[in-house]
mmCIF file of C-alpha atoms in Angstrom:
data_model
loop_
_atom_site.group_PDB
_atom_site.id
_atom_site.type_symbol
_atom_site.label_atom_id
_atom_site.label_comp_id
_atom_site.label_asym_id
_atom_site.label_seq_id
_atom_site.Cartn_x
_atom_site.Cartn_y
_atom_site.Cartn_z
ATOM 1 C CA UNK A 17 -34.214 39.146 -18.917
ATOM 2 C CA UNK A 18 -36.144 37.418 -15.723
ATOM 3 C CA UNK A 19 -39.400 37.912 -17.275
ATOM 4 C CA UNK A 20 -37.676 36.194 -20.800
ATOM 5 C CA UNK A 21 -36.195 33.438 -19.067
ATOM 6 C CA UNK A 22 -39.307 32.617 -16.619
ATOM 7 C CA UNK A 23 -41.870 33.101 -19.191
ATOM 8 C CA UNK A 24 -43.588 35.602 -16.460
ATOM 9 C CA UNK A 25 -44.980 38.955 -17.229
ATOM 10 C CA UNK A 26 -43.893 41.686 -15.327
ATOM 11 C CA UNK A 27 -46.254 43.770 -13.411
ATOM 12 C CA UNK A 28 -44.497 47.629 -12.483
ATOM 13 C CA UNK A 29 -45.693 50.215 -10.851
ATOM 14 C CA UNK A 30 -44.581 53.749 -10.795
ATOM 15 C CA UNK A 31 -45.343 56.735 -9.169
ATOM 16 C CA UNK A 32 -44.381 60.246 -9.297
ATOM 17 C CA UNK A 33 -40.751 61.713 -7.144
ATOM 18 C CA UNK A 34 -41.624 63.114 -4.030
ATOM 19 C CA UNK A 35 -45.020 62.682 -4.431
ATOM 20 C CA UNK A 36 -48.047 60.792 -1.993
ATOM 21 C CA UNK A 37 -48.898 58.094 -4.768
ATOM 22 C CA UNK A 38 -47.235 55.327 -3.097
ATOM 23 C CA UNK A 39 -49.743 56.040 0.165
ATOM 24 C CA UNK A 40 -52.474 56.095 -2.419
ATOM 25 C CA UNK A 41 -51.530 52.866 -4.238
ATOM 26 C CA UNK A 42 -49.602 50.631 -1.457
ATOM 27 C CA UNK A 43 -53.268 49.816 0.562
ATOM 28 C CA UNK A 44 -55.200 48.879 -2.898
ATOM 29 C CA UNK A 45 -52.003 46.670 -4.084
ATOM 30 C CA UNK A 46 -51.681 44.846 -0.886
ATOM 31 C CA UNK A 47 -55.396 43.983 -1.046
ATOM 32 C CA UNK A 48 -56.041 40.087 -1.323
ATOM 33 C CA UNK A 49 -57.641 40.509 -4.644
ATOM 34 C CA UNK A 50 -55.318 42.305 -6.508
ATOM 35 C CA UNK A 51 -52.276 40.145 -4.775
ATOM 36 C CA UNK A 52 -53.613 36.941 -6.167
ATOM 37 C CA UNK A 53 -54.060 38.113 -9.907
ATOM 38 C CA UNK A 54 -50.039 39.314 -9.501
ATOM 39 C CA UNK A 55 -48.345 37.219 -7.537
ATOM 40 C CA UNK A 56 -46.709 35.069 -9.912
ATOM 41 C CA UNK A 57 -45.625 37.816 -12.284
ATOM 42 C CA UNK A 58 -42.310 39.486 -11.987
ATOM 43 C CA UNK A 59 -42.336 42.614 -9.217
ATOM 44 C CA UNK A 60 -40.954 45.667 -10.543
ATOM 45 C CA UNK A 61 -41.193 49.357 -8.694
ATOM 46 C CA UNK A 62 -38.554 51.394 -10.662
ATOM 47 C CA UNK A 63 -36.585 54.064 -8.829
ATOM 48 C CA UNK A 64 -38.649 57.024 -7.067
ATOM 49 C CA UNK A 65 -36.234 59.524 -8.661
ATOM 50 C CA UNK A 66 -38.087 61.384 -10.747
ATOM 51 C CA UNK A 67 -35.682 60.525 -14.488
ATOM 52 C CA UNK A 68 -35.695 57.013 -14.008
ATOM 53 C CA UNK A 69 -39.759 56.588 -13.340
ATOM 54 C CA UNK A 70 -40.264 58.929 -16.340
ATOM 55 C CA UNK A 71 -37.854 57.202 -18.536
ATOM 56 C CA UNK A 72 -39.809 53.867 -17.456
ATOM 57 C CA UNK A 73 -42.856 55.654 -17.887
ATOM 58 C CA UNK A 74 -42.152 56.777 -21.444
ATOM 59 C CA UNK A 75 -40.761 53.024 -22.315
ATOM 60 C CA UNK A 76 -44.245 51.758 -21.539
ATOM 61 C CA UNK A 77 -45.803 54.914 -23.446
ATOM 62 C CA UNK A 78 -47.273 56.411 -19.817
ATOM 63 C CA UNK A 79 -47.815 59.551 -19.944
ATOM 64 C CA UNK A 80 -49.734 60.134 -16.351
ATOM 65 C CA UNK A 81 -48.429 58.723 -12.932
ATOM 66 C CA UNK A 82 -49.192 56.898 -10.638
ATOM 67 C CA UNK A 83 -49.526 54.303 -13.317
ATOM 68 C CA UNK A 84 -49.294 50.027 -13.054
ATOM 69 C CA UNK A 85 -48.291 48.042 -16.188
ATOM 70 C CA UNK A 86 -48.226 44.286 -17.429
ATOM 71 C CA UNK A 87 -45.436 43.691 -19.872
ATOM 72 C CA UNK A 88 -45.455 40.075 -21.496
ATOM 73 C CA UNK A 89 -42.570 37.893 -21.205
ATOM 74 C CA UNK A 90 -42.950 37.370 -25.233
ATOM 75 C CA UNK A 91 -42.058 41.567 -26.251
ATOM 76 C CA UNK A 92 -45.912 41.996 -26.845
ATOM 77 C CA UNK A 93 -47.398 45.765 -26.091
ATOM 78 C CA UNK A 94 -47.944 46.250 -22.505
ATOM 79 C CA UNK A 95 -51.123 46.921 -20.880
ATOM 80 C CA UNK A 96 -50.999 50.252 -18.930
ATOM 81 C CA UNK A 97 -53.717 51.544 -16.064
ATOM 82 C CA UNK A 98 -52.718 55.095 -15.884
ATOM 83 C CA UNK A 99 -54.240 57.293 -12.494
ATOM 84 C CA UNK A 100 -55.970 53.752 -11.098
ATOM 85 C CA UNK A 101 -58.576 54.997 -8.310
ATOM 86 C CA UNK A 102 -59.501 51.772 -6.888
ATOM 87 C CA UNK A 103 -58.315 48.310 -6.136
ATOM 88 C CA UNK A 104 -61.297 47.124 -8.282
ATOM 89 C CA UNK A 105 -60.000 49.119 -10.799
ATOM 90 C CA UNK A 106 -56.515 47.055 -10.967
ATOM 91 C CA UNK A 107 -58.396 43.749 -10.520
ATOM 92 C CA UNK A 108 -60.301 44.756 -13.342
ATOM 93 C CA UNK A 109 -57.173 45.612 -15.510
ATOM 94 C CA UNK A 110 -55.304 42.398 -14.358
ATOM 95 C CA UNK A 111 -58.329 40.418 -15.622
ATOM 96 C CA UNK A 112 -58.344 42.386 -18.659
ATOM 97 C CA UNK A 113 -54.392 42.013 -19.395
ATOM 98 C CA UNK A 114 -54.335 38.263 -18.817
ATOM 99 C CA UNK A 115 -57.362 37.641 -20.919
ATOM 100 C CA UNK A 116 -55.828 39.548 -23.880
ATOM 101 C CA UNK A 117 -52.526 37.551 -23.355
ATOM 102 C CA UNK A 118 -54.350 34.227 -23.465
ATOM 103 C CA UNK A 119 -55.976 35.483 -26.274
ATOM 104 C CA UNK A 120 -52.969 36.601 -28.428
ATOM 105 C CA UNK A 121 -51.461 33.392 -27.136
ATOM 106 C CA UNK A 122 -54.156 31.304 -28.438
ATOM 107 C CA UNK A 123 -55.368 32.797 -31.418
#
């Protein structure tokens, strides 16, 4: 409903129940280059128990974690980075998502 009502995508991350992925992904989302692609999307890091990331997961159409996603504020497909490895890696897919949503936008 935020993302709706601001017009802002929502960027979510989710990770696997009792797992190490947020030590894996927490230094290569706090990077500077990855924080300025994101910042002015709608935060979302589901619950760490292990049915409410999957059900999340399976929304999105995930099927391996850790995972980040960019769902549009208009209800178009998200963009999903499933097992990301690097911060370049997200930067990459943020570039990637917002130039397919201008795209769509502007057709």
């Amino acid at each position: 409903q935020a993302s709706q009502a601001s017009g802002k995508p929502i960027f979510v991350v989710l990770e696997r129940w009792m797992s190490r992925d947020w030590e894996t992904l927490h230094p290569m989302l706090e990077r500077r280059e990855v924080y300025s692609r994101v910042a002015n999307m709608i935060h979302c890091r589901p619950s760490t128990a292990w049915s409410s990331a999957s059900g999340v997961a399976s929304q999105l159409g995930i099927q391996n974690l850790p995972a980040v996603a960019i769902v549009p504020a208009d209800g178009q497909e998200p963009e999903v980075l499933e097992l990301p490895t690097s911060y370049e890696a997200i930067v990459r897919f943020a570039d990637q998502a917002s130039q397919r949503t201008l795209t769509d936008a502007n057709p």
